[in-house]
Short mmCIF file of C-alpha atoms and ligand atoms in Angstrom, two decimals:
data_model
loop_
_atom_site.label_atom_id
_atom_site.label_comp_id
_atom_site.label_asym_id
_atom_site.label_seq_id
_atom_site.Cartn_x
_atom_site.Cartn_y
_atom_site.Cartn_z
CA MET A 30 69.68 41.77 34.08
CA PRO A 31 69.67 40.06 30.62
CA GLU A 32 66.32 39.12 29.34
CA ASN A 33 67.09 35.39 29.40
CA SER A 34 67.89 35.26 33.12
CA HIS A 35 65.55 32.38 33.62
CA GLU A 36 67.85 30.26 31.49
CA LYS A 37 70.50 30.60 34.22
CA THR A 38 70.76 29.33 37.70
CA LEU A 39 70.66 31.64 40.72
CA ALA A 40 74.28 30.89 41.32
CA ALA A 41 75.08 32.09 37.92
CA LEU A 42 73.16 35.13 38.37
CA GLY A 43 75.09 35.85 41.60
CA VAL A 44 72.09 35.52 43.85
CA THR A 45 73.21 34.07 47.23
CA GLN A 46 71.01 35.89 49.75
CA PRO A 47 67.30 35.40 50.26
CA ASP A 48 66.78 39.18 50.06
CA GLN A 49 68.07 39.15 46.52
CA VAL A 50 65.24 36.93 45.34
CA ALA A 51 62.32 39.32 45.46
CA PRO A 52 63.94 42.00 43.20
CA LEU A 53 64.86 39.31 40.74
CA PHE A 54 61.19 38.28 40.30
CA ALA A 55 60.17 41.97 40.35
CA ARG A 56 62.28 42.49 37.30
CA LEU A 57 60.91 39.43 35.56
CA LEU A 58 57.40 40.54 36.26
CA SER A 59 58.07 44.04 34.89
CA GLN A 60 59.60 42.46 31.75
CA ALA A 61 56.46 40.28 31.38
CA SER A 62 54.07 43.23 32.05
CA ALA A 63 55.79 45.39 29.40
CA GLU A 64 55.45 42.59 26.88
CA LEU A 65 51.89 41.95 27.87
CA ASN A 66 50.72 45.50 27.62
CA ALA A 67 51.94 45.79 24.06
CA LEU A 68 49.63 42.92 22.98
CA ALA A 69 46.85 43.89 20.74
CA SER A 70 45.49 40.81 19.19
CA PRO A 71 44.19 37.40 20.49
CA GLU A 72 46.90 35.68 18.40
CA ALA A 73 49.74 37.67 20.08
CA PHE A 74 48.19 37.01 23.44
CA GLU A 75 48.22 33.25 22.78
CA LYS A 76 51.91 33.52 21.69
CA PHE A 77 52.66 35.28 24.91
CA ARG A 78 50.83 32.66 27.02
CA VAL A 79 52.79 29.85 25.49
CA ASN A 80 56.05 31.79 25.89
CA TRP A 81 55.51 32.26 29.54
CA PHE A 82 53.35 29.44 30.69
CA GLY A 83 54.14 26.73 28.11
CA ARG A 84 54.66 23.43 29.93
CA LYS A 85 57.98 22.44 28.30
CA ALA A 86 59.88 25.60 27.55
CA GLY A 87 57.79 28.38 29.05
CA VAL A 88 59.56 30.99 31.30
CA VAL A 89 57.79 29.90 34.26
CA THR A 90 58.79 26.17 33.73
CA LEU A 91 62.44 27.27 33.18
CA VAL A 92 62.40 29.47 36.36
CA GLY A 93 61.16 26.35 38.20
CA ASP A 94 63.89 24.38 36.60
CA ASN A 95 66.74 26.77 36.79
CA TRP A 96 66.05 28.89 39.83
CA LEU A 97 63.99 26.77 42.19
CA LYS A 98 65.09 23.24 41.76
CA PRO A 99 68.89 23.85 42.02
CA ALA A 100 68.58 26.57 44.65
CA ALA A 101 70.55 26.40 47.70
CA ARG A 102 68.62 25.28 50.76
CA GLU A 103 68.62 28.68 52.37
CA LEU A 104 67.24 30.28 49.26
CA LYS A 105 64.56 27.67 48.32
CA PRO A 106 61.72 28.93 50.58
CA ALA A 107 62.08 32.51 49.34
CA VAL A 108 62.29 31.32 45.67
CA GLY A 109 59.24 29.13 46.08
CA GLN A 110 57.22 31.97 47.68
CA GLU A 111 58.33 34.48 45.13
CA LEU A 112 57.60 32.17 42.19
CA ASN A 113 54.06 31.53 43.40
CA LYS A 114 53.47 35.29 43.84
CA PHE A 115 54.89 35.90 40.44
CA LYS A 116 52.59 33.36 38.75
CA ALA A 117 49.46 34.75 40.52
CA GLN A 118 50.38 38.26 39.60
CA LEU A 119 51.12 37.49 36.05
CA GLU A 120 48.04 35.47 35.73
CA ALA A 121 45.80 38.34 36.96
CA GLN A 122 47.54 40.79 34.69
CA MET A 123 46.99 38.43 31.66
CA GLU A 124 43.30 38.02 32.59
CA ALA A 125 42.91 41.72 32.46
CA ARG A 126 44.74 42.01 29.24
CA ARG A 127 42.76 39.27 27.64
CA ALA A 128 39.53 41.02 28.56
CA ALA A 129 40.87 44.32 27.09
CA ILE A 130 41.93 42.68 23.90
CA GLU A 131 38.52 41.02 23.48
CA SER A 132 36.48 44.11 24.06
CA GLY A 133 38.94 45.94 21.83
CA ALA A 134 38.06 43.48 19.09
CA LYS A 135 34.35 44.23 19.76
CA GLU A 136 34.97 47.92 19.57
CA THR A 137 36.61 47.51 16.10
CA VAL A 138 33.44 45.90 14.92
CA SER A 139 31.24 48.52 16.36
CA VAL A 140 33.42 51.35 14.91
CA LYS A 141 32.50 49.94 11.48
CA ASP A 142 28.90 50.03 12.26
CA ARG A 143 28.88 53.32 14.13
CA VAL A 144 26.82 56.07 12.66
CA ASP A 145 28.92 59.10 11.95
CA LEU A 146 26.63 61.91 13.21
CA SER A 147 28.88 64.42 11.36
CA LEU A 148 27.85 63.30 7.94
CA PRO A 149 25.21 65.14 6.23
CA GLY A 150 21.89 63.33 6.39
CA ALA A 151 19.75 61.89 3.55
CA THR A 152 17.48 64.81 2.79
CA ARG A 153 13.92 64.14 2.07
CA PRO A 154 12.39 67.06 0.24
CA VAL A 155 9.28 68.29 2.05
CA GLY A 156 6.39 68.69 -0.29
CA SER A 157 3.83 71.44 -0.24
CA ARG A 158 0.22 71.77 -0.87
CA HIS A 159 -0.94 71.69 -4.39
CA LEU A 160 -2.09 75.18 -5.68
CA VAL A 161 -5.53 73.77 -6.16
CA ARG A 162 -5.66 72.80 -2.54
CA GLN A 163 -4.22 76.07 -1.53
CA VAL A 164 -6.94 77.98 -3.37
CA PHE A 165 -9.63 75.74 -1.99
CA GLN A 166 -8.42 76.60 1.51
CA GLU A 167 -8.33 80.30 0.74
CA ILE A 168 -11.84 80.39 -0.59
CA GLU A 169 -13.17 78.15 2.27
CA ASP A 170 -11.57 80.56 4.73
CA ILE A 171 -13.43 83.51 3.12
CA PHE A 172 -16.78 81.87 3.30
CA VAL A 173 -16.20 80.27 6.67
CA SER A 174 -15.56 83.82 8.01
CA ILE A 175 -19.05 84.83 7.11
CA GLY A 176 -20.81 81.96 8.57
CA PHE A 177 -20.76 79.16 6.00
CA SER A 178 -19.68 75.60 6.70
CA VAL A 179 -17.81 73.21 4.51
CA VAL A 180 -19.54 69.95 3.42
CA GLU A 181 -18.63 67.31 0.84
CA GLY A 182 -20.49 64.81 -1.15
CA PRO A 183 -19.80 61.71 -3.32
CA GLU A 184 -18.11 61.93 -6.77
CA ILE A 185 -20.09 58.96 -8.02
CA GLU A 186 -23.68 60.08 -8.11
CA THR A 187 -27.09 58.97 -9.14
CA PRO A 188 -28.85 60.79 -11.98
CA TYR A 189 -31.50 61.73 -9.32
CA TYR A 190 -29.06 63.92 -7.33
CA ASN A 191 -27.12 65.06 -10.23
CA PHE A 192 -30.09 66.08 -12.41
CA GLU A 193 -33.70 65.26 -11.41
CA ALA A 194 -33.69 66.75 -7.87
CA LEU A 195 -32.09 69.77 -9.39
CA ASN A 196 -35.08 70.22 -11.66
CA ILE A 197 -33.48 68.72 -14.74
CA PRO A 198 -35.89 65.85 -15.83
CA GLU A 199 -34.68 63.03 -17.90
CA PHE A 200 -35.05 64.53 -21.41
CA HIS A 201 -34.25 68.03 -20.45
CA PRO A 202 -31.95 69.55 -23.19
CA VAL A 203 -29.43 70.98 -20.59
CA ARG A 204 -28.29 67.40 -19.98
CA ASP A 205 -26.87 67.45 -23.50
CA ASP A 206 -24.52 70.31 -22.31
CA MET A 207 -22.95 67.99 -19.75
CA ASP A 208 -21.28 65.25 -21.74
CA THR A 209 -21.52 62.88 -18.86
CA PHE A 210 -19.41 59.86 -17.70
CA TYR A 211 -21.82 57.12 -16.80
CA VAL A 212 -20.31 54.25 -14.77
CA GLU A 213 -21.12 50.65 -13.96
CA ALA A 214 -20.18 49.76 -10.47
CA ALA A 215 -20.29 46.56 -8.52
CA GLY A 216 -23.25 46.68 -6.06
CA GLU A 217 -22.88 45.55 -2.59
CA SER A 218 -24.25 42.16 -3.21
CA GLY A 219 -22.19 41.46 -6.36
CA PRO A 220 -23.94 42.32 -9.64
CA LYS A 221 -23.14 45.48 -11.55
CA THR A 222 -25.37 48.42 -11.51
CA THR A 223 -27.49 48.77 -14.55
CA PRO A 224 -26.10 51.14 -17.22
CA GLY A 225 -27.14 54.78 -16.65
CA SER A 226 -27.84 54.44 -12.92
CA LEU A 227 -24.62 55.95 -11.72
CA LEU A 228 -22.42 58.75 -13.09
CA LEU A 229 -19.46 60.86 -12.17
CA ARG A 230 -21.02 64.06 -11.06
CA THR A 231 -20.87 66.75 -13.52
CA HIS A 232 -21.15 69.56 -10.95
CA THR A 233 -21.13 69.89 -7.21
CA SER A 234 -24.84 71.00 -7.13
CA PRO A 235 -26.00 67.50 -6.07
CA VAL A 236 -24.60 68.31 -2.70
CA GLN A 237 -27.13 71.07 -2.45
CA ILE A 238 -29.87 68.40 -2.47
CA ARG A 239 -28.03 66.05 -0.17
CA THR A 240 -27.52 68.84 2.36
CA MET A 241 -31.06 70.01 2.35
CA GLU A 242 -32.32 66.46 2.73
CA LYS A 243 -30.31 66.16 5.84
CA GLN A 244 -30.59 69.62 7.29
CA LYS A 245 -33.44 71.96 8.21
CA PRO A 246 -33.07 75.67 7.22
CA PRO A 247 -31.17 77.82 7.86
CA VAL A 248 -28.55 76.28 5.54
CA ARG A 249 -25.22 78.03 4.66
CA VAL A 250 -22.76 75.61 3.12
CA ILE A 251 -19.99 75.59 0.51
CA VAL A 252 -18.97 72.37 -1.17
CA PRO A 253 -15.47 72.01 -2.62
CA GLY A 254 -14.87 69.04 -4.80
CA LYS A 255 -14.03 67.38 -8.07
CA VAL A 256 -16.49 67.26 -10.99
CA TYR A 257 -16.17 65.35 -14.36
CA ARG A 258 -17.30 66.05 -17.88
CA ARG A 259 -16.53 64.39 -21.15
CA ASP A 260 -14.64 67.43 -22.46
CA ASN A 261 -11.56 67.28 -24.57
CA PRO A 262 -8.45 68.62 -22.86
CA ASP A 263 -7.31 72.01 -23.96
CA ALA A 264 -5.94 75.13 -22.13
CA THR A 265 -9.27 75.75 -20.35
CA HIS A 266 -10.95 72.26 -20.43
CA SER A 267 -10.21 69.06 -18.55
CA PHE A 268 -12.21 65.90 -17.99
CA MET A 269 -11.86 66.51 -14.32
CA PHE A 270 -11.82 69.89 -12.66
CA HIS A 271 -12.86 71.51 -9.36
CA GLN A 272 -15.80 73.48 -8.25
CA ILE A 273 -16.95 75.17 -5.08
CA GLU A 274 -20.75 75.08 -4.78
CA GLY A 275 -22.43 77.59 -2.40
CA LEU A 276 -25.92 77.33 -0.89
CA ALA A 277 -27.71 79.58 1.54
CA VAL A 278 -31.40 79.04 2.36
CA ASP A 279 -33.41 80.81 5.13
CA THR A 280 -36.79 82.56 5.65
CA ASP A 281 -35.78 85.96 4.40
CA ILE A 282 -32.77 85.73 2.08
CA THR A 283 -32.97 88.42 -0.67
CA PHE A 284 -31.29 88.93 -3.93
CA CYS A 285 -29.34 91.69 -2.21
CA ASP A 286 -28.01 89.23 0.35
CA PHE A 287 -26.97 87.17 -2.61
CA THR A 288 -25.14 89.83 -4.59
CA GLY A 289 -23.61 91.31 -1.39
CA THR A 290 -22.18 87.96 -0.49
CA ILE A 291 -20.67 87.40 -3.89
CA GLU A 292 -19.25 90.89 -4.10
CA TYR A 293 -17.72 90.42 -0.58
CA PHE A 294 -16.14 87.07 -1.67
CA VAL A 295 -14.78 88.53 -4.92
CA ARG A 296 -13.23 91.47 -3.14
CA GLN A 297 -11.67 89.30 -0.54
CA TYR A 298 -10.35 86.90 -3.13
CA PHE A 299 -9.14 89.33 -5.91
CA GLY A 300 -8.62 92.63 -3.93
CA PRO A 301 -10.70 95.61 -2.87
CA SER A 302 -10.53 97.50 -6.21
CA VAL A 303 -12.24 94.75 -8.16
CA LYS A 304 -15.83 95.33 -9.32
CA THR A 305 -18.47 92.79 -9.98
CA ARG A 306 -21.47 92.67 -12.34
CA PHE A 307 -24.09 90.10 -13.19
CA ARG A 308 -25.87 89.18 -16.41
CA PRO A 309 -28.98 87.12 -16.85
CA SER A 310 -28.45 83.46 -17.43
CA TYR A 311 -30.17 80.15 -17.12
CA PHE A 312 -29.97 77.15 -14.85
CA PRO A 313 -32.80 74.82 -14.22
CA PHE A 314 -32.32 74.94 -10.42
CA THR A 315 -32.14 78.69 -10.02
CA GLU A 316 -34.65 81.44 -10.80
CA PRO A 317 -33.55 84.07 -11.51
CA SER A 318 -30.23 82.79 -12.74
CA VAL A 319 -27.18 84.94 -13.34
CA GLU A 320 -23.56 84.92 -14.50
CA PHE A 321 -21.17 86.87 -12.38
CA ASP A 322 -18.40 88.81 -14.03
CA VAL A 323 -15.43 90.51 -12.33
CA SER A 324 -13.73 93.63 -13.78
CA CYS A 325 -10.60 92.42 -15.61
CA ILE A 326 -7.91 91.99 -13.08
CA PHE A 327 -5.18 92.08 -15.73
CA CYS A 328 -6.05 95.52 -17.28
CA GLY A 329 -7.71 97.03 -14.18
CA GLY A 330 -11.04 96.91 -15.91
CA SER A 331 -10.04 99.31 -18.78
CA GLY A 332 -9.88 96.81 -21.59
CA VAL A 333 -6.43 98.22 -22.46
CA ALA A 334 -3.19 96.38 -21.75
CA ALA A 335 -0.13 98.25 -20.16
CA ASN A 336 1.46 98.46 -23.60
CA GLY A 337 -1.67 100.36 -24.90
CA ALA A 338 -2.94 97.37 -26.99
CA THR A 339 -6.25 95.73 -26.36
CA CYS A 340 -6.11 93.59 -23.22
CA GLY A 341 -5.74 90.03 -24.37
CA LYS A 342 -7.26 88.59 -21.22
CA CYS A 343 -10.62 90.28 -21.41
CA LYS A 344 -10.34 90.84 -25.16
CA GLY A 345 -11.02 94.54 -24.55
CA SER A 346 -14.33 93.96 -22.87
CA ALA A 347 -13.01 95.05 -19.40
CA TRP A 348 -14.90 92.07 -17.82
CA ILE A 349 -14.07 88.44 -17.16
CA GLU A 350 -16.80 85.80 -16.80
CA LEU A 351 -16.56 84.20 -13.41
CA PHE A 352 -19.30 81.74 -12.56
CA GLY A 353 -22.93 80.88 -12.63
CA ALA A 354 -25.37 81.52 -9.72
CA GLY A 355 -28.95 82.40 -8.91
CA MET A 356 -31.82 82.31 -6.39
CA VAL A 357 -32.82 78.73 -5.63
CA ASP A 358 -35.65 77.78 -7.88
CA PRO A 359 -38.74 76.92 -5.73
CA ALA A 360 -39.19 73.74 -7.63
CA VAL A 361 -35.89 72.43 -6.00
CA TYR A 362 -37.42 72.86 -2.51
CA GLY A 363 -40.12 70.46 -3.58
CA PHE A 364 -37.59 67.63 -3.87
CA VAL A 365 -36.33 68.11 -0.36
CA ASN A 366 -39.62 68.84 1.53
CA TYR A 367 -38.69 72.43 2.22
CA ASP A 368 -41.61 74.91 2.28
CA ALA A 369 -41.13 77.04 -0.94
CA LYS A 370 -43.66 79.64 0.33
CA LYS A 371 -41.62 80.45 3.43
CA LEU A 372 -38.06 79.90 2.23
CA SER A 373 -35.74 81.66 -0.08
CA GLY A 374 -32.11 81.39 -0.94
CA PHE A 375 -29.21 81.49 -3.39
CA ALA A 376 -26.73 79.08 -4.85
CA PHE A 377 -23.49 79.48 -6.89
CA GLY A 378 -21.09 77.12 -8.56
CA MET A 379 -17.61 78.48 -9.23
CA GLY A 380 -14.99 76.80 -11.29
CA MET A 381 -12.14 76.60 -8.88
CA ASP A 382 -9.44 76.04 -11.36
CA ARG A 383 -10.48 79.01 -13.33
CA LEU A 384 -10.47 81.21 -10.16
CA ALA A 385 -6.97 79.93 -9.43
CA MET A 386 -5.72 80.57 -13.00
CA LEU A 387 -6.96 84.09 -12.97
CA LYS A 388 -5.50 84.98 -9.67
CA TYR A 389 -2.13 83.31 -10.12
CA GLY A 390 -1.72 84.04 -13.79
CA ILE A 391 -1.73 80.36 -15.07
CA ASP A 392 -2.79 80.15 -18.74
CA ASP A 393 -3.18 76.41 -19.04
CA ILE A 394 -5.41 74.24 -16.81
CA GLN A 395 -3.48 71.14 -17.69
CA ALA A 396 -0.62 72.48 -15.56
CA PHE A 397 -2.58 71.64 -12.54
CA PHE A 398 -2.72 67.90 -13.42
CA GLN A 399 0.66 67.36 -15.02
CA ASN A 400 2.48 67.32 -11.68
CA ASP A 401 5.59 69.01 -13.09
CA VAL A 402 7.60 69.98 -10.06
CA ARG A 403 8.94 73.12 -11.85
CA PHE A 404 5.36 74.36 -11.91
CA LEU A 405 4.42 73.09 -8.47
CA ARG A 406 7.47 74.69 -6.85
CA GLN A 407 6.31 78.09 -7.92
CA PHE A 408 3.57 77.79 -5.30
CA PRO A 409 5.38 76.58 -2.10
N1 LIG B 501 -23.87 73.68 -11.38
C1 LIG B 501 -23.73 74.75 -12.20
C2 LIG B 501 -22.67 74.41 -13.35
O1 LIG B 501 -21.88 73.53 -13.05
C3 LIG B 501 -23.32 76.01 -11.65
C4 LIG B 501 -24.36 76.59 -10.69
C5 LIG B 501 -24.41 76.16 -9.42
C6 LIG B 501 -25.23 77.56 -11.14
C7 LIG B 501 -25.32 76.79 -8.47
C8 LIG B 501 -26.20 78.07 -10.33
C9 LIG B 501 -26.20 77.64 -9.02
O2 LIG B 501 -22.49 75.05 -14.30
#
C-alpha cells in the first residue's frame, strides 16, 4: 500500500468488502507506529502530531474525508469503527512516546551531571604527626609505663609560679639567665595587667608547683609543653622550644630511685648500650642538683668517629650533655604546704627538641619550626 493511501478513496484503493477495512487500518497504524518510534525530540513529536492529527490536513482528517465520508453504505459502519479504534490506539501510543521523549530529555541532563565513578578522585594528602609530637609521645609512653601520669599547665604564667615558688626570689641572679618575655594581657574585667605580672613560662617547672598545690603525695607526673626564652635563633636555640618536666615526690624517694629512673628512661629512649653519668650542677629548686650526660650515641662513647677522627658531636669527650635535674629542694615544699621533713623527691627538665635532634640526627633546631614538608616527610 502506498504511503499516501489516505489521499485516495476506498473505491480507488479497491476496498469493496467490509473485511478489507480492518487490514487497511492495521497497515496505517503500523506506518504511524514506525514513524512514532523513530521520534527523539519534542519538536519532532509535535511535527508528527500535526501531520497525523492536524485539523485541516492531518492524516486522520483525510481518512475521514476520503475513506469514511464517501464510503459505500455497507462499508461505512466498519470504516467508522476502525477509524475510532485507530485514533484511540494511535493516541495511546503517542502518549507513551511523549512520556519516553520527555524522560529521555531529563536523562540527557542528568548524564551531564552524573558523577563518573571511574575517574580518579581528588586526593587529599594525609598529614602525619610532627616529629616533636611523635617524640613527646615516645617519652610519655616510657614514663607512663613506670607509673607516671601526664599533666599540663598554662604557657602564660605568673612570676610566682615561674620563679618565686621555685625558690627563685625576685632579685635572684638566675633570673638573668632566663631572658624572659613579659606580657600584658587584658584582664577579665577589661584593663590590662600591670607590666611584669605575667610572662611566657621559661620552663615547665611551674607545673611542679601547680601539681603539688592540687595533689597530695605521692606525686609522679611528667609535663610536656612549650617554653619561651628571649634567645636569638641559631642551630641550637629558638625563642620557643619544648620541655618535658618530671616530678616524683613520696615519703621515701632516694637519690638511687632518681638515678635509676633516669637511667631506665635513657636506655629505653636511646637503646640498651647507652651509659649515663651525672655531674654536680645548680638549680634553686633542687638540692643536690645534677646535669645528666649520656655516652655519645654517635661514636658509641669512644670520642672517635668512624673515620678515625675526633667525634664532632661530642668533640672527643665521649659524653653528651642531656638535661638538668635534682632532688627537690625542701624549700619548695614550703610553698605548697608539703611536709619537708617527711617527704623527698626528684625533678628533671629535659629539652625535648634536643632529645629529638640527638636521636634522629637533626642538626638544626629551626627545622622543627620551618614546616618544610621535605623535612616533615622524613618522619611519617
Ligand atoms: N627548669 C630547669 C631548666 O629549664 C630544668 C630543671 C627542671 C632542673 C627540674 C631541675 C629540675 O633549665
